[in-house]
Amino acid sequence: MQKKKVTARIPSGFLELLPKEQIEFNKMFSQIKETFELFGFLPIETPAVELKDVLLAKGGGETEKQVYRLSAKTGETDMCLHFDLTVPLARYVVQHMNDLTFPFRRYQMQKVWRGEGAQKGRYREFYQCDIDVIGTFCPLTDAEIPSVIYEVFQKLKIPKFTIGLNNRKFISGIFETFCPDSLLTDFFRIADKLPKIGVDAVRDELLNLGISLDDCDFLIRALSFQGTYSDLEDMFPDWKNANQLVRDGMAELESVYNGILAFGVPADYMRIDLGIIRGLDYYTGSVYETTLDEYPKIGSICSGGRYDDLCGYYTDRNLPGVGISIGLSRLFFQLKEAGWLDSSRSSTADVLVVSAEKAALQYSMQIANQFRRAGINCEVYLEDSKLHKQLKYADSLGIPYVVILGSEEMESGKIVLRNMITGLQALVLLPDAVREISGLKEPAVENRS
Amino acid sequence: MQKKKVTARIPSGFLELLPKEQIEFNKMFSQIKETFELFGFLPIETPAVELKDVLLAKGGGETEKQVYRLSAKTGETDMCLHFDLTVPLARYVVQHMNDLTFPFRRYQMQKVWRGEGAQKGRYREFYQCDIDVIGTFCPLTDAEIPSVIYEVFQKLKIPKFTIGLNNRKFISGIFETFCPDSLLTDFFRIADKLPKIGVDAVRDELLNLGISLDDCDFLIRALSFQGTYSDLEDMFPDWKNANQLVRDGMAELESVYNGILAFGVPADYMRIDLGIIRGLDYYTGSVYETTLDEYPKIGSICSGGRYDDLCGYYTDRNLPGVGISIGLSRLFFQLKEAGWLDSSRSSTADVLVVSAEKAALQYSMQIANQFRRAGINCEVYLEDSKLHKQLKYADSLGIPYVVILGSEEMESGKIVLRNMITGLQALVLLPDAVREISGLKEPAVENRS
């Protein structure tokens, strides 16, 4: 009796790639990792699973609704999948406090899960690539974080982007100059929606708070500011006479803005943007968002900021820090949609060794070993197939070179090297083949710009 | 009011590493990945989450008990975490059939989850590193798989190991020579326990099946065989007159054994081991286990085999294949316990740039950029701290070099390079510093042997 077949499919809202896309994704992943390490960030990896009371120590809000709970027949029901890498970091830092050196500079690149309603480019499982520096108030650290991101995106060769910088103290101070600070949370909630709902709707909501029309317009003009630090000084010439928050925020903005330049980020890749709010609580100083100049609709592809107290739910010790996160799965999807992915390679193999006759198979295996020893990714076609079928296999996988071996080659010691793109082939010595194939290593990096 | 603190901890049975251990783990991970690609295997990654009916299509047994089910307030309850990478591979191959080229050679390195009872070195979340070749009966593929593993373990520089090879057809044929094949499943179940329960207990259980004492002893002698293909021929001189299963199995063993040698695996790294059973069903031809010669108690660190029909639960199309899996988390733990890990580097940074005076900080950032452009992982100490505190930071992180900059260095254009291991320091030009620091790249690879 034939058993009924189950339809092969994945849950909705989950991303799965074909091998050639996976190669592109993995390349981006490696380049991000290498750049984080270039700045001396240390890797950590936390379990995907955290205890419920630890993960939801803060509790409430969307997060708790979206968290995936686990249950197994053999036991516990008190576990959840993590929904970001920040809560696990806070837990990690407290748990391993005595084994860490501060300032603790860590990177972490893992999947996270959120039971969100599925929509295009939004996933229930996605990669976050985070860096954070814990245990320092130094504003230069706030400047270093975006400079790392600049280097990452340069390495990824993504289209022109702008790193936006704001400071929560400054914008709070501006608000509190003429509004009661009890309304600050409401202000942030409304201001955060500006890009979505537009100026008029924001003005209406601010008016509803009891703010005067003039003040509303001033606040909206402030939130709409984008420019250099010197532009900002022009806009707020009297800032030195303003309240403490404004003065502190302005001083931080100056340090961080100039620090980012000192780290080598070109001025046209960054701007101060007072409209960057980043949610209602959590951040206490610098905040960042990064947007692609030509694809503004994508929104921020990399965001973060400074927080005064990372680990407050787990310890009395005050641990300030600053961090940023790249939503890699989403970025990958968006770049793919925009046709901006490097798809120059659809195969890991640089060369396929094929046998024109069965007697050459063992020789093929030896030649392949020599390619591998030279650092060339090499596959051998092992099945006893006609030559045209073997070439077709290389072609459909996008393997750029094929080496063809038969009894003549076994005698002469030379090999036939075929360039699968041009279709040209030549009888060459192995070291010459190695040299030619090595020439195509990492071509994508050069081809793009 | 002070809020009660939650204790920072992870669920039992989960592995979490300190940064310096994570560096070692990640190095192993990269080396495995590189070796898989050296043989032209293609990367895939499947969601951690599969639909219940897909994941448990086979159903029953320990697996179903150990699977973690997911639930979220916003929706579905029909999802589970995958417990291996083989079921997801089967599903992937069927789902993406028309976009894949066969034979499909894929590698996959991901976490899997099992709700097992926690015990030392066993984890509920662990990495599997799998390679499989789908859509071929070619016995040379059965030989290639262990040869990839040989190269992986050479690259990892793990202690001397032996790849054991058996063939399920052969051992089934031997059994069916004088026992009814209805008892074969029981025989496998009992034979699988030989290393655990010993010869006497196995003999008793076989006798209970109704097998004669002589036959029991012959079977146990067969199961205890370990040797070369030629030793095997000596032990079964009449195999050509035996049943079809014995003859087919023997022919496959010969092809695979000699194939492994042809792929360049030294003879003392492999042996035929008729005691390798690998569970009750699933495998239909070659089976492999790999053990560390000096640490037999660890058991198999890498296992796999050939199966006739990978995707039977999802499609009528017959897809034979062969694969192997490295249990990386467990291997890492065991190598660590045995003191066999490469702990030569506890930092990602090759050099820390420190400022002897505050005025040098901006210069430090520029020098750091130059190191990075030369491909050297470089961190800048950004806080305004005393020199000895900065050196202590480098020391506690195990950063091997420190560059010290002050106003003299800013004027002279030379930099002070301090070797943190020897404590020696010298005033050198930047290119000389780059040369010296580059010399320590990848030292671990050479130091071990």
Tab-separated table of N, CA and C in Angstrom, chain B residues 119-188:
chain	number	residue	atom	x	y	z
B	119	GLN	N	22.924	15.369	29.806
B	119	GLN	CA	24.055	14.670	30.401
B	119	GLN	C	25.328	15.273	29.839
B	120	LYS	N	26.429	15.020	30.513
B	120	LYS	CA	27.713	15.654	30.173
B	120	LYS	C	28.067	15.461	28.692
B	121	GLY	N	28.345	16.542	28.013
B	121	GLY	CA	28.777	16.441	26.628
B	121	GLY	C	27.626	16.203	25.655
B	122	ARG	N	26.415	16.062	26.194
B	122	ARG	CA	25.206	15.949	25.348
B	122	ARG	C	24.450	17.255	25.470
B	123	TYR	N	24.049	17.799	24.379
B	123	TYR	CA	23.372	19.079	24.439
B	123	TYR	C	21.992	18.992	23.807
B	124	ARG	N	21.116	19.874	24.252
B	124	ARG	CA	19.770	19.970	23.667
B	124	ARG	C	19.774	20.850	22.430
B	125	GLU	N	20.841	21.613	22.297
B	125	GLU	CA	21.047	22.440	21.104
B	125	GLU	C	22.474	22.183	20.657
B	126	PHE	N	22.657	21.749	19.435
B	126	PHE	CA	24.025	21.488	18.988
B	126	PHE	C	24.137	21.659	17.480
B	127	TYR	N	25.379	21.871	17.054
B	127	TYR	CA	25.649	22.048	15.633
B	127	TYR	C	25.872	20.701	14.970
B	128	GLN	N	25.229	20.532	13.819
B	128	GLN	CA	25.586	19.426	12.947
B	128	GLN	C	26.186	20.012	11.681
B	129	CYS	N	27.215	19.336	11.160
B	129	CYS	CA	27.861	19.754	9.922
B	129	CYS	C	27.742	18.582	8.963
B	130	ASP	N	26.828	18.701	8.010
B	130	ASP	CA	26.475	17.582	7.146
B	130	ASP	C	26.925	17.794	5.714
B	131	ILE	N	27.363	16.728	5.072
B	131	ILE	CA	27.432	16.721	3.610
B	131	ILE	C	26.630	15.525	3.111
B	132	ASP	N	25.958	15.712	2.004
B	132	ASP	CA	25.229	14.630	1.340
B	132	ASP	C	25.341	14.818	-0.164
B	133	VAL	N	25.311	13.713	-0.870
B	133	VAL	CA	25.211	13.755	-2.334
B	133	VAL	C	23.947	12.985	-2.693
B	134	ILE	N	23.022	13.686	-3.330
B	134	ILE	CA	21.698	13.118	-3.591
B	134	ILE	C	21.532	12.836	-5.081
B	135	GLY	N	20.986	11.675	-5.383
B	135	GLY	CA	20.657	11.377	-6.775
B	135	GLY	C	21.726	10.594	-7.502
B	136	THR	N	22.459	9.760	-6.777
B	136	THR	CA	23.463	8.929	-7.443
B	136	THR	C	23.642	7.597	-6.709
B	137	PHE	N	23.867	6.551	-7.489
B	137	PHE	CA	24.192	5.244	-6.924
B	137	PHE	C	25.701	4.984	-6.979
B	138	CYS	N	26.462	5.902	-7.575
B	138	CYS	CA	27.880	5.686	-7.841
B	138	CYS	C	28.667	5.380	-6.557
B	139	PRO	N	29.304	4.202	-6.472
B	139	PRO	CA	30.012	3.835	-5.239
B	139	PRO	C	31.216	4.744	-4.954
B	140	LEU	N	31.733	5.405	-5.985
B	140	LEU	CA	32.844	6.328	-5.730
B	140	LEU	C	32.399	7.507	-4.875
B	141	THR	N	31.116	7.827	-4.940
B	141	THR	CA	30.594	8.871	-4.058
B	141	THR	C	30.665	8.401	-2.606
B	142	ASP	N	30.375	7.122	-2.401
B	142	ASP	CA	30.504	6.559	-1.048
B	142	ASP	C	31.950	6.646	-0.569
B	143	ALA	N	32.894	6.646	-1.520
B	143	ALA	CA	34.312	6.745	-1.152
B	143	ALA	C	34.718	8.201	-0.940
B	144	GLU	N	34.103	9.085	-1.698
B	144	GLU	CA	34.483	10.503	-1.586
B	144	GLU	C	34.103	11.082	-0.221
B	145	ILE	N	32.910	10.700	0.263
B	145	ILE	CA	32.404	11.260	1.530
B	145	ILE	C	33.426	11.099	2.675
B	146	PRO	N	33.930	9.874	2.934
B	146	PRO	CA	34.935	9.760	4.000
B	146	PRO	C	36.228	10.503	3.681
B	147	SER	N	36.547	10.633	2.394
B	147	SER	CA	37.787	11.337	2.071
B	147	SER	C	37.657	12.836	2.378
B	148	VAL	N	36.442	13.377	2.240
B	148	VAL	CA	36.217	14.776	2.643
B	148	VAL	C	36.421	14.903	4.154
B	149	ILE	N	35.868	13.928	4.878
B	149	ILE	CA	36.009	13.948	6.335
B	149	ILE	C	37.483	13.845	6.748
B	150	TYR	N	38.236	13.007	6.037
B	150	TYR	CA	39.671	12.913	6.316
B	150	TYR	C	40.320	14.299	6.173
B	151	GLU	N	40.003	14.993	5.089
B	151	GLU	CA	40.590	16.324	4.869
B	151	GLU	C	40.132	17.316	5.936
B	152	VAL	N	38.867	17.229	6.327
B	152	VAL	CA	38.358	18.117	7.388
B	152	VAL	C	39.161	17.917	8.666
B	153	PHE	N	39.315	16.671	9.065
B	153	PHE	CA	39.977	16.403	10.344
B	153	PHE	C	41.475	16.701	10.268
B	154	GLN	N	42.072	16.531	9.098
B	154	GLN	CA	43.461	16.965	8.928
B	154	GLN	C	43.566	18.471	9.130
B	155	LYS	N	42.631	19.173	8.522
B	155	LYS	CA	42.616	20.640	8.626
B	155	LYS	C	42.427	21.078	10.081
B	156	LEU	N	41.545	20.370	10.797
B	156	LEU	CA	41.278	20.719	12.195
B	156	LEU	C	42.428	20.313	13.106
B	157	LYS	N	43.345	19.471	12.572
B	157	LYS	CA	44.477	18.972	13.350
B	157	LYS	C	44.018	18.261	14.626
B	158	ILE	N	42.974	17.483	14.488
B	158	ILE	CA	42.532	16.720	15.648
B	158	ILE	C	43.414	15.476	15.756
B	159	PRO	N	43.424	14.838	16.937
B	159	PRO	CA	44.309	13.686	17.125
B	159	PRO	C	43.981	12.546	16.157
B	160	LYS	N	44.911	11.613	16.037
B	160	LYS	CA	44.794	10.486	15.093
B	160	LYS	C	43.421	9.810	15.208
B	161	PHE	N	42.812	9.634	14.051
B	161	PHE	CA	41.469	9.066	14.003
B	161	PHE	C	41.419	7.933	12.986
B	162	THR	N	40.370	7.144	13.076
B	162	THR	CA	40.157	6.062	12.109
B	162	THR	C	38.722	6.119	11.607
B	163	ILE	N	38.590	6.108	10.279
B	163	ILE	CA	37.260	6.070	9.673
B	163	ILE	C	36.887	4.607	9.473
B	164	GLY	N	35.821	4.184	10.133
B	164	GLY	CA	35.353	2.805	10.007
B	164	GLY	C	34.291	2.709	8.925
B	165	LEU	N	34.373	1.666	8.133
B	165	LEU	CA	33.457	1.474	7.009
B	165	LEU	C	32.784	0.108	7.129
B	166	ASN	N	31.495	0.064	6.942
B	166	ASN	CA	30.789	-1.217	6.837
B	166	ASN	C	29.798	-1.100	5.691
B	167	ASN	N	29.142	-2.205	5.404
B	167	ASN	CA	28.120	-2.219	4.359
B	167	ASN	C	26.940	-3.039	4.859
B	168	ARG	N	25.781	-2.393	4.896
B	168	ARG	CA	24.592	-3.054	5.461
B	168	ARG	C	24.169	-4.258	4.636
B	169	LYS	N	24.369	-4.192	3.317
B	169	LYS	CA	24.018	-5.343	2.489
B	169	LYS	C	24.867	-6.540	2.893
B	170	PHE	N	26.171	-6.297	3.035
B	170	PHE	CA	27.075	-7.391	3.352
B	170	PHE	C	26.697	-8.053	4.678
B	171	ILE	N	26.514	-7.227	5.705
B	171	ILE	CA	26.255	-7.805	7.026
B	171	ILE	C	24.863	-8.460	7.060
B	172	SER	N	23.916	-7.890	6.327
B	172	SER	CA	22.588	-8.532	6.218
B	172	SER	C	22.729	-9.884	5.528
B	173	GLY	N	23.518	-9.911	4.459
B	173	GLY	CA	23.717	-11.150	3.710
B	173	GLY	C	24.351	-12.233	4.565
B	174	ILE	N	25.355	-11.827	5.349
B	174	ILE	CA	26.012	-12.788	6.243
B	174	ILE	C	24.984	-13.391	7.193
B	175	PHE	N	24.155	-12.519	7.768
B	175	PHE	CA	23.145	-12.979	8.710
B	175	PHE	C	22.161	-13.922	8.030
B	176	GLU	N	21.722	-13.528	6.853
B	176	GLU	CA	20.692	-14.320	6.172
B	176	GLU	C	21.238	-15.613	5.578
B	177	THR	N	22.568	-15.777	5.600
B	177	THR	CA	23.158	-17.029	5.141
B	177	THR	C	22.638	-18.210	5.964
B	178	PHE	N	22.452	-17.976	7.247
B	178	PHE	CA	21.987	-19.105	8.085
B	178	PHE	C	20.901	-18.720	9.077
B	179	CYS	N	20.333	-17.530	8.955
B	179	CYS	CA	19.218	-17.151	9.827
B	179	CYS	C	18.081	-16.648	8.958
B	180	PRO	N	16.826	-16.793	9.420
B	180	PRO	CA	15.701	-16.281	8.644
B	180	PRO	C	15.722	-14.753	8.611
B	181	ASP	N	15.446	-14.182	7.442
B	181	ASP	CA	15.554	-12.726	7.324
B	181	ASP	C	14.489	-11.994	8.135
B	182	SER	N	13.487	-12.709	8.611
B	182	SER	CA	12.501	-12.070	9.486
B	182	SER	C	13.149	-11.622	10.803
B	183	LEU	N	14.290	-12.209	11.134
B	183	LEU	CA	14.959	-11.841	12.386
B	183	LEU	C	15.984	-10.715	12.202
B	184	LEU	N	16.122	-10.239	10.947
B	184	LEU	CA	17.208	-9.288	10.654
B	184	LEU	C	17.129	-8.012	11.491
B	185	THR	N	15.900	-7.480	11.636
B	185	THR	CA	15.764	-6.238	12.407
B	185	THR	C	16.188	-6.452	13.853
B	186	ASP	N	15.778	-7.604	14.420
B	186	ASP	CA	16.207	-7.920	15.785
B	186	ASP	C	17.720	-8.052	15.866
B	187	PHE	N	18.292	-8.706	14.842
B	187	PHE	CA	19.739	-8.879	14.822
B	187	PHE	C	20.438	-7.514	14.841
B	188	PHE	N	19.979	-6.594	13.986
B	188	PHE	CA	20.584	-5.258	13.942
B	188	PHE	C	20.458	-4.558	15.293
